[in-house]
Each structure stands twice: as structure tokens, then as C-alpha cells.
Amino acid sequence: MKPKILTTLATYSWRAFLADMLAGATVAMVALPLCIAIAIASGAEPEKGIFTAIVAGFLISLFGGSRVQIGGPTGAFIVVVYGVIAQYGYDGLVVATFMAGFILLIAGFLKIGTLISHIPEAVIDGFTVGIAVIIATSQLQDLLGLEAASVPADFIEKLPALWALRDSFTPSALAIGLATILLIVGLRRFAPRLPGLIIAVGVTSAATILLAFPIDTIGARFGALPDRLPIPAIPEITVARLLELLPSAFVIAFLAGVESLLSALVADRMIGGSHRSNAELLAQGAANIGSSLFGGLPATGAIARTATNIRAGGKTPVAGLVHALTILAVMMLAAPLAGYLALPALAGLLMMTAWHMSEPHKWRERMAGRPSDRVLLLLTMFLTVFSDLTVAIGVGTALGLALRLRRRDVPPAEWTPPER
């Protein structure tokens, strides 16, 4: 359970520090627009995503069990966070995140981090694809520039509601969203070392302002962003409130644990290393408690940002600390500029996030697998989209573990984690 940073600092060098500085600054530029977009899509104010990236990102790197893990808010939490805020308000989300942090600390101290690896890949793929579908549909309003005070959160109710708003379609919003997507794809292909996300969103947002398009920006909808962290505060807690939010807290803890350990496993494959799963759970617990104290969102290890850190040359957890401090510096020095970011551009960014979450390149392989795995994946996906993520996780995990118990003779290679 020893944090990886204590191990790496024993042989740390100036060369490694310079590599970590460059990688941390690079991944911060990738993380910044994503954190803002994820917060807005979750039904929260945009600065909540920034607070989470700073506080949780710093604590995950400080106490985590991976050399290169980058933490913060992720797309996997959008569905859960949106639902909790809609039902219990933002204060309810803060309490649920606070509780989830302690659940993760208990899981780490009990050393059950390795047990999460037994959750079947089909279950993880199923609810991840389901979440991707929900994220994509949740961005249609901003991507198409549809005007409405609110749209139902339920997937089945959302589509007819969006169709009813078709007369308010804004062509310039769709143009900005599609341009953002094309820029992201182009920069990833032809200039992968550049922070393509912030460049794409920045360019299309600048075009929105220069061309005077009738499109909402962050400043127009949410007002000016703060240039400093808030004073930490303990959320108001009662026994009744704890019992009411306990199911949501368990879902947040489950997602944080699974996502962080999957991200650490993918990082191990990329660097040829080995993470400490129980230290990682302890770090996730500390990060979610810390994030809630600063009024932030749930946090976990972010697979895409971790991969970006590795490709940029990150060597140790110091890169993650630099990433968090860079975002803090940008917030303090350039908060007003974030108000000019166009919402359709952020919607295009999240559309790309949803696309990559669904891993389209793996669908042929998934459909060629065992019939039981295909059924498990599709069942978990449909329950996530049409029912509830809590139900999807519960049913999918129970059935998946039952199948795995029945197939005890299946070699471990059949149950490898996804390379997302």
C-alpha cells in the first residue's frame, strides 16, 4: 500500500524531472477542456470540473500506486453525477462523493483491490458502451443549438423532447461542433504531440466570437469562472441523508475503483511496469474526499489522460502533480478566457470522448466471442441506457461472476482487461 511516488523519488533525477514537467504540462492542456465539458454535461457548473482536476488529480498522483496515472473527472461519471444532482441537488452529490471516498479507503485498507480484477470484461464493456451512448445523446442539444430551458434526463424521454425542439436548430452550432470534431481527429493523426483538444476547442470558439455566431458560450450561460480554489468545507451530513445517498455513494466508489484500476493496468502494459492496486484505492478514496471538500465532482484514474502522459514522456507521479498545478496556474491566470469557449465545441469534444469510450474497433472481436459474453455485454449495455446504471452494474456483475465461477477452467487470458 506504499505510494509509488516514495519508490520513484529514491532514484529521481533532474532528467526525469524535466520529462515529468513537460508531460505534466502537456496532459494539463488536454485535461482542461475535458474537465470543463464533463462538468457541464454532468449538470454542474464548469468550474467544478476544474476544482476536481486540481485537487483530486494532485492527491491521486501523491498517494497512488501507479507511476503514471493521471486522475480527475471522467466521462464514466457523467450519467451518475447527472442523476444524483437531478434527484438530490448538488449538495447531495457532494455528500455522496464524500461517502464514496471513505468506502474506497475501507476497500484499500481491507486490501480488496485485486478483487475488482475479477469483474468480467463483458460487464465493464457493456456499461462503458451504455454510458457512451448516454453521453452522446446528452450532447445533441448543444451540438445542434436547440433552445430549451431543460431536457429530460431519461434516455427514452430525451429523444422525443429533442425532436420537439427541431425548429430551434442552429446550423452554425452544428458547424462549430463538427469543425471541432474534425480538428481533433486531424490533430491526433497529423500532430499527435500537440494538445489537440484545447487547440481544437480554442480555434472553433475563436471562430464563434469572430463570426458573431448566435451560439452560447460558457460565459453567456454560466457567468465568469473563478480564478482561485474555494475554501474547503465539510458537507452537511445527517443520518437520514447518509442512508438516502448510500446507493449512489456505492456506485461512485465502484466506478472510481474499476476505472482507476483499469487505467493502471493499461498504463502497466504501456510502460512495462506494475501498479499497487490497494494503494491506488486508498488514493482514490483520499481524492474523492478531497474533491468533495472543495465542492468538486467524483474522480478516478483517466485512461486517455494517462496514455497521453505516457506518450508525452511522463516517468513518475511527479508528472501528475505538475498536471494538477498547471491547471491551477491556468485557472488563476486565464480564467476569463474560459468564458469564451463555445458550448457546441465542448459538445463536439464530448462526442469524440463517447466515440472512443465505445471502442468501435473492438466490436467485431466482441461479437465473435462466446454467446454468453455477448449476451452479458448487451444486457449490461441496455440496462445502462434504458434502466439505471446501479441496476446494470448489479445485474451484470452478479451474472458475470456466476458465469466465471461456472467456467473455472477458463484460462486467465480469456478475461484480460480492455485496452482503453
Coordinates of C-alpha atoms in Angstrom, one line a residue:
M1 CA 0.0 0.0 0.0
K2 CA 3.1 2.3 -0.2
P3 CA 2.5 5.2 -2.6
K4 CA 4.5 4.8 -5.8
I5 CA 6.0 8.4 -5.5
L6 CA 8.0 7.3 -2.5
T7 CA 9.5 4.5 -4.5
T8 CA 10.3 6.6 -7.6
L9 CA 11.8 9.5 -5.7
A10 CA 14.6 7.2 -4.3
T11 CA 16.3 7.2 -7.7
Y12 CA 14.9 10.5 -9.1
S13 CA 17.0 12.7 -11.3
W14 CA 16.9 16.1 -13.0
R15 CA 16.4 14.4 -16.3
A16 CA 13.3 12.6 -15.0
F17 CA 12.1 15.9 -13.5
L18 CA 12.3 17.7 -16.9
A19 CA 10.5 14.8 -18.6
D20 CA 7.8 14.9 -15.9
M21 CA 7.4 18.7 -16.2
L22 CA 6.9 18.6 -20.0
A23 CA 4.5 15.6 -19.8
G24 CA 2.5 17.2 -16.9
A25 CA 2.1 20.5 -18.7
T26 CA 1.1 18.6 -21.9
V27 CA -1.6 16.5 -20.2
A28 CA -2.9 19.6 -18.4
M29 CA -3.7 21.2 -21.7
V30 CA -5.6 18.0 -22.7
A31 CA -7.4 17.7 -19.4
L32 CA -8.6 21.4 -19.1
P33 CA -11.3 21.5 -21.8
L34 CA -12.3 17.9 -20.9
C35 CA -12.8 18.7 -17.2
I36 CA -15.0 21.7 -18.1
A37 CA -17.0 19.8 -20.7
I38 CA -17.6 16.8 -18.3
A39 CA -18.8 19.2 -15.5
I40 CA -21.3 20.9 -17.8
A41 CA -22.5 17.5 -19.2
S42 CA -23.0 16.3 -15.6
G43 CA -25.3 19.2 -14.8
A44 CA -22.7 21.0 -12.7
E45 CA -21.1 24.4 -13.1
P46 CA -17.9 24.3 -15.3
E47 CA -15.5 25.3 -12.5
K48 CA -16.4 22.1 -10.6
G49 CA -14.6 20.1 -13.2
I50 CA -11.5 22.3 -12.8
F51 CA -11.6 22.1 -9.0
T52 CA -11.8 18.3 -9.3
A53 CA -8.8 18.1 -11.7
I54 CA -6.7 20.2 -9.4
V55 CA -7.5 18.7 -6.0
A56 CA -8.3 15.0 -6.9
G57 CA -5.6 14.9 -9.7
F58 CA -2.9 16.1 -7.2
L59 CA -4.0 13.6 -4.5
I60 CA -4.2 10.6 -6.9
S61 CA -0.7 11.2 -8.0
L62 CA 0.6 11.9 -4.5
F63 CA -0.8 8.7 -2.9
G64 CA -1.5 6.4 -5.9
G65 CA 0.0 3.1 -6.7
S66 CA 0.8 3.8 -10.4
R67 CA 3.9 5.6 -11.7
V68 CA 2.0 7.4 -14.5
Q69 CA -1.7 7.5 -13.5
I70 CA -3.5 10.9 -14.2
G71 CA -6.7 11.4 -12.2
G72 CA -9.6 13.7 -12.4
P73 CA -13.3 13.8 -13.6
T74 CA -14.1 11.3 -16.3
G75 CA -16.9 10.7 -18.8
A76 CA -17.9 7.5 -16.9
F77 CA -19.3 9.6 -14.1
I78 CA -21.5 11.8 -16.2
V79 CA -24.5 9.6 -16.0
V80 CA -24.3 9.0 -12.3
V81 CA -23.5 12.6 -11.4
Y82 CA -26.3 14.0 -13.6
G83 CA -28.8 11.6 -11.9
V84 CA -27.7 12.4 -8.4
I85 CA -27.8 16.2 -9.0
A86 CA -31.2 15.9 -10.6
Q87 CA -32.6 13.9 -7.7
Y88 CA -30.8 15.2 -4.6
G89 CA -29.2 18.5 -5.7
Y90 CA -25.5 19.4 -5.9
D91 CA -25.2 19.2 -2.1
G92 CA -26.4 15.6 -2.4
L93 CA -23.6 14.8 -4.9
V94 CA -21.0 16.3 -2.6
V95 CA -22.2 14.1 0.3
A96 CA -22.3 11.0 -1.9
T97 CA -18.8 11.7 -3.2
F98 CA -17.6 12.2 0.4
M99 CA -19.1 8.9 1.4
A100 CA -17.6 7.2 -1.7
G101 CA -14.2 8.4 -0.6
F102 CA -14.5 6.6 2.7
I103 CA -15.8 3.4 1.0
L104 CA -12.7 3.4 -1.2
L105 CA -10.4 4.0 1.8
I106 CA -12.0 1.0 3.6
A107 CA -11.6 -1.1 0.4
G108 CA -8.0 -0.2 0.2
F109 CA -7.3 -0.9 3.9
L110 CA -9.0 -4.3 3.5
K111 CA -6.8 -5.0 0.5
I112 CA -9.6 -5.9 -1.8
G113 CA -8.2 -4.0 -4.8
T114 CA -7.3 -7.2 -6.6
L115 CA -10.9 -8.5 -6.3
I116 CA -12.1 -5.8 -8.8
S117 CA -10.0 -7.5 -11.5
H118 CA -12.4 -10.5 -11.3
I119 CA -15.3 -8.4 -12.8
P120 CA -15.8 -9.8 -16.3
E121 CA -14.6 -7.7 -19.2
A122 CA -18.0 -8.1 -20.9
V123 CA -19.7 -6.3 -17.9
I124 CA -17.2 -3.4 -18.0
D125 CA -17.5 -3.1 -21.8
G126 CA -21.3 -3.2 -21.5
F127 CA -21.8 -0.3 -19.1
T128 CA -19.0 1.7 -20.7
V129 CA -20.7 1.5 -24.1
G130 CA -24.0 2.3 -22.5
I131 CA -22.5 5.3 -20.8
A132 CA -21.0 6.4 -24.1
V133 CA -24.5 6.3 -25.8
I134 CA -26.0 8.4 -23.0
I135 CA -23.1 10.9 -23.2
A136 CA -23.5 11.3 -26.9
T137 CA -27.3 11.8 -26.7
S138 CA -26.9 14.3 -23.9
Q139 CA -24.7 16.5 -26.1
L140 CA -27.2 16.7 -29.0
Q141 CA -28.9 19.8 -27.6
D142 CA -25.7 21.9 -27.6
L143 CA -24.3 20.3 -30.7
L144 CA -27.5 21.3 -32.7
G145 CA -28.0 24.6 -30.9
L146 CA -31.5 23.6 -29.7
E147 CA -33.1 26.1 -27.4
A148 CA -34.8 24.7 -24.3
A149 CA -34.7 25.5 -20.6
S150 CA -34.3 21.8 -19.8
V151 CA -34.4 18.4 -21.4
P152 CA -35.4 15.2 -19.6
A153 CA -32.6 13.1 -18.2
D154 CA -34.2 9.8 -19.1
F155 CA -32.9 8.4 -22.4
I156 CA -36.4 7.3 -23.7
E157 CA -37.9 10.7 -22.8
K158 CA -34.9 12.7 -24.1
L159 CA -35.1 11.8 -27.8
P160 CA -38.8 12.9 -28.3
A161 CA -38.1 16.1 -26.4
L162 CA -35.1 16.9 -28.6
W163 CA -37.2 16.2 -31.7
A164 CA -39.9 18.6 -30.5
L165 CA -37.2 21.3 -30.4
R166 CA -36.1 20.8 -34.0
D167 CA -37.5 24.2 -35.1
S168 CA -34.8 25.9 -33.0
F169 CA -32.0 24.1 -34.8
T170 CA -29.0 26.4 -35.3
P171 CA -26.8 25.5 -38.3
S172 CA -23.8 27.5 -37.1
A173 CA -23.8 25.5 -33.8
L174 CA -23.6 22.2 -35.8
A175 CA -20.9 23.6 -38.0
I176 CA -18.8 24.6 -34.9
G177 CA -19.3 21.2 -33.3
L178 CA -18.4 19.3 -36.5
A179 CA -15.4 21.5 -37.1
T180 CA -14.2 20.8 -33.6
I181 CA -14.5 17.0 -34.2
L182 CA -12.6 17.3 -37.5
L183 CA -9.8 19.3 -35.9
I184 CA -9.5 16.8 -33.0
V185 CA -9.2 13.9 -35.5
G186 CA -6.8 15.8 -37.8
L187 CA -4.5 16.9 -35.0
R188 CA -4.4 13.4 -33.4
R189 CA -3.4 12.0 -36.8
F190 CA -1.0 14.5 -38.1
A191 CA 0.3 16.3 -35.0
P192 CA -0.2 13.8 -32.1
R193 CA 2.3 15.6 -29.8
L194 CA 0.3 18.8 -29.8
P195 CA -2.5 19.3 -27.2
G196 CA -5.2 18.8 -29.9
L197 CA -8.2 19.1 -27.6
I198 CA -7.6 22.6 -26.3
I199 CA -6.3 23.7 -29.8
A200 CA -9.5 22.4 -31.5
V201 CA -11.9 23.9 -28.9
G202 CA -9.9 27.2 -28.8
V203 CA -9.9 27.6 -32.6
T204 CA -13.6 26.9 -33.1
S205 CA -14.5 29.0 -30.1
A206 CA -12.5 31.9 -31.5
A207 CA -14.3 31.5 -34.8
T208 CA -17.6 31.7 -33.0
I209 CA -16.7 35.0 -31.5
L210 CA -15.1 36.5 -34.7
L211 CA -18.0 35.4 -36.9
A212 CA -20.6 36.5 -34.2
F213 CA -22.5 33.3 -34.4
P214 CA -25.6 33.1 -32.2
I215 CA -24.1 30.4 -30.1
D216 CA -24.0 30.0 -26.3
T217 CA -20.6 30.2 -24.6
I218 CA -19.6 29.3 -21.1
G219 CA -19.6 32.9 -20.0
A220 CA -23.1 33.5 -21.5
R221 CA -24.6 30.6 -19.8
F222 CA -22.7 30.3 -16.5
G223 CA -21.1 33.6 -16.0
A224 CA -17.4 34.3 -15.1
L225 CA -15.3 31.4 -13.8
P226 CA -13.5 31.9 -10.5
D227 CA -9.7 32.4 -10.5
R228 CA -9.0 30.5 -7.2
L229 CA -10.0 27.4 -5.3
P230 CA -12.8 27.7 -2.8
I231 CA -12.3 27.4 0.9
P232 CA -12.8 23.7 1.8
A233 CA -16.0 22.9 3.7
I234 CA -17.4 19.8 5.2
P235 CA -20.8 19.0 3.7
E236 CA -23.9 19.0 5.9
I237 CA -24.4 15.4 7.0
T238 CA -27.3 13.7 8.8
V239 CA -28.1 10.0 9.3
A240 CA -31.2 10.3 7.0
R241 CA -29.1 11.9 4.3
L242 CA -26.4 9.3 4.6
L243 CA -28.9 6.4 4.2
E244 CA -30.6 8.2 1.3
L245 CA -27.4 8.7 -0.6
L246 CA -25.7 5.4 0.3
P247 CA -26.6 3.6 -3.0
S248 CA -25.2 6.5 -5.1
A249 CA -22.1 6.5 -3.0
F250 CA -21.5 2.8 -3.6
V251 CA -22.0 3.3 -7.4
I252 CA -19.5 6.2 -7.4
A253 CA -17.0 4.1 -5.4
F254 CA -17.4 1.1 -7.7
L255 CA -16.9 3.2 -10.8
A256 CA -13.9 5.0 -9.3
G257 CA -12.3 1.7 -8.3
V258 CA -12.9 -0.1 -11.6
E259 CA -11.9 2.9 -13.8
S260 CA -8.7 3.6 -11.8
L261 CA -7.5 0.0 -11.7
L262 CA -8.3 -0.5 -15.4
S263 CA -6.3 2.7 -16.2
A264 CA -3.4 1.5 -14.1
L265 CA -3.5 -1.9 -15.9
V266 CA -3.4 -0.2 -19.3
A267 CA -0.5 2.0 -18.1
D268 CA 1.4 -1.1 -16.9
R269 CA 1.1 -2.6 -20.4
M270 CA 2.4 0.7 -22.0
I271 CA 5.4 1.1 -19.7
G272 CA 6.1 -2.5 -18.7
G273 CA 5.5 -1.7 -15.0
S274 CA 3.4 -3.0 -12.2
H275 CA 1.0 -0.9 -10.1
R276 CA -0.1 -1.3 -6.5
S277 CA -3.9 -1.9 -6.5
N278 CA -4.6 -1.2 -2.8
A279 CA -2.5 2.0 -2.8
E280 CA -4.5 3.1 -5.8
L281 CA -7.8 2.5 -4.0
L282 CA -6.5 4.5 -1.0
A283 CA -5.5 7.3 -3.3
Q284 CA -9.0 7.3 -5.0
G285 CA -10.5 7.5 -1.5
A286 CA -8.4 10.4 -0.5
A287 CA -9.0 12.1 -3.8
N288 CA -12.8 11.8 -3.7
I289 CA -12.9 13.1 -0.1
G290 CA -10.6 16.0 -1.1
S291 CA -12.7 16.8 -4.1
S292 CA -15.9 16.8 -2.1
L293 CA -14.4 19.2 0.5
F294 CA -13.7 21.7 -2.3
G295 CA -17.1 21.2 -3.9
G296 CA -15.8 19.1 -6.8
L297 CA -17.0 16.1 -8.7
P298 CA -16.2 12.4 -8.3
A299 CA -12.8 11.5 -9.6
T300 CA -10.9 8.5 -10.8
G301 CA -7.9 7.5 -13.0
A302 CA -8.5 8.7 -16.5
I303 CA -7.3 6.2 -19.2
A304 CA -7.0 8.6 -22.1
R305 CA -5.1 11.3 -20.0
T306 CA -2.8 8.6 -18.5
A307 CA -2.0 7.4 -22.0
T308 CA -1.3 11.0 -23.1
N309 CA 1.0 11.4 -20.1
I310 CA 3.0 8.2 -21.1
R311 CA 3.3 9.3 -24.7
A312 CA 4.5 12.8 -23.6
G313 CA 7.3 11.2 -21.6
G314 CA 5.9 11.1 -18.1
K315 CA 8.1 8.9 -15.9
T316 CA 6.8 9.2 -12.3
P317 CA 3.9 10.6 -10.3
V318 CA 5.5 14.0 -10.3
A319 CA 4.1 14.4 -13.8
G320 CA 0.6 14.1 -12.3
L321 CA 1.4 16.7 -9.6
V322 CA 2.7 19.1 -12.3
H323 CA -0.5 18.4 -14.3
A324 CA -2.7 19.5 -11.4
L325 CA -0.6 22.5 -10.5
T326 CA -0.5 23.6 -14.2
I327 CA -4.3 23.6 -14.3
L328 CA -4.3 25.6 -11.1
A329 CA -2.0 28.2 -12.6
V330 CA -4.1 28.4 -15.8
M331 CA -7.2 28.9 -13.7
M332 CA -5.6 31.7 -11.7
L333 CA -4.1 33.5 -14.7
A334 CA -6.6 32.9 -17.5
A335 CA -10.0 32.1 -16.0
P336 CA -11.8 34.8 -18.0
L337 CA -10.6 33.3 -21.3
A338 CA -12.5 30.1 -20.5
G339 CA -15.8 32.1 -20.6
Y340 CA -15.4 32.4 -24.4
L341 CA -15.4 28.6 -25.0
A342 CA -18.4 27.7 -27.2
L343 CA -20.7 25.1 -25.9
P344 CA -21.1 23.3 -29.3
A345 CA -17.3 23.0 -29.4
L346 CA -17.4 21.3 -26.0
A347 CA -20.3 19.1 -27.2
G348 CA -18.1 18.0 -30.2
L349 CA -15.3 17.2 -27.8
L350 CA -17.6 15.0 -25.6
M351 CA -19.0 13.3 -28.8
M352 CA -15.4 12.3 -29.5
T353 CA -15.0 11.1 -25.9
A354 CA -18.1 9.0 -26.2
W355 CA -16.9 7.5 -29.5
H356 CA -13.6 6.5 -28.0
M357 CA -15.3 5.1 -24.9
S358 CA -17.3 2.7 -27.1
E359 CA -14.1 1.3 -28.7
P360 CA -15.7 0.7 -32.1
H361 CA -12.5 -1.1 -33.3
K362 CA -13.4 -3.9 -30.8
W363 CA -17.0 -4.6 -31.8
R364 CA -16.1 -7.3 -34.3
E365 CA -14.0 -9.1 -31.7
R366 CA -16.7 -8.7 -29.1
M367 CA -19.4 -10.1 -31.4
A368 CA -17.1 -13.1 -32.3
G369 CA -16.8 -14.1 -28.6
R370 CA -18.8 -16.6 -26.6
P371 CA -22.6 -16.2 -26.8
S372 CA -22.8 -15.9 -23.0
D373 CA -20.3 -12.9 -23.2
R374 CA -22.2 -11.3 -26.0
V375 CA -25.5 -11.6 -24.0
L376 CA -23.8 -10.3 -20.9
L377 CA -22.4 -7.2 -22.7
L378 CA -25.6 -6.4 -24.5
L379 CA -27.7 -6.9 -21.3
T380 CA -25.5 -4.6 -19.3
M381 CA -25.5 -2.0 -22.1
F382 CA -29.3 -2.0 -22.5
L383 CA -29.8 -1.8 -18.7
T384 CA -27.4 1.1 -18.5
V385 CA -29.2 3.0 -21.3
F386 CA -32.8 2.1 -20.6
S387 CA -32.9 1.4 -16.9
D388 CA -30.3 2.6 -14.4
L389 CA -26.6 2.3 -14.0
T390 CA -27.0 0.9 -10.5
V391 CA -29.2 -1.9 -11.8
A392 CA -26.9 -2.5 -14.8
I393 CA -23.8 -2.9 -12.5
G394 CA -25.6 -5.1 -10.0
V395 CA -27.2 -7.4 -12.5
G396 CA -24.2 -7.5 -14.9
T397 CA -21.7 -8.2 -12.1
A398 CA -23.8 -10.9 -10.5
L399 CA -24.4 -12.7 -13.7
G400 CA -20.8 -12.2 -14.9
L401 CA -19.3 -13.6 -11.7
A402 CA -21.7 -16.5 -11.8
L403 CA -20.6 -17.3 -15.3
R404 CA -17.0 -17.0 -14.4
L405 CA -17.5 -19.3 -11.4
R406 CA -19.2 -21.8 -13.7
R407 CA -16.2 -21.6 -16.1
R408 CA -13.4 -22.1 -13.6
D409 CA -11.3 -23.9 -16.2
V410 CA -11.2 -20.9 -18.5
P411 CA -7.6 -19.7 -18.8
P412 CA -6.9 -16.2 -17.3
A413 CA -6.1 -14.9 -20.7
E414 CA -9.7 -15.1 -21.6
W415 CA -10.5 -12.4 -19.0
T416 CA -8.0 -9.7 -19.7
P417 CA -8.9 -6.1 -19.0
P418 CA -9.8 -3.9 -22.0
E419 CA -7.1 -1.7 -23.6
R420 CA -8.9 1.6 -23.5

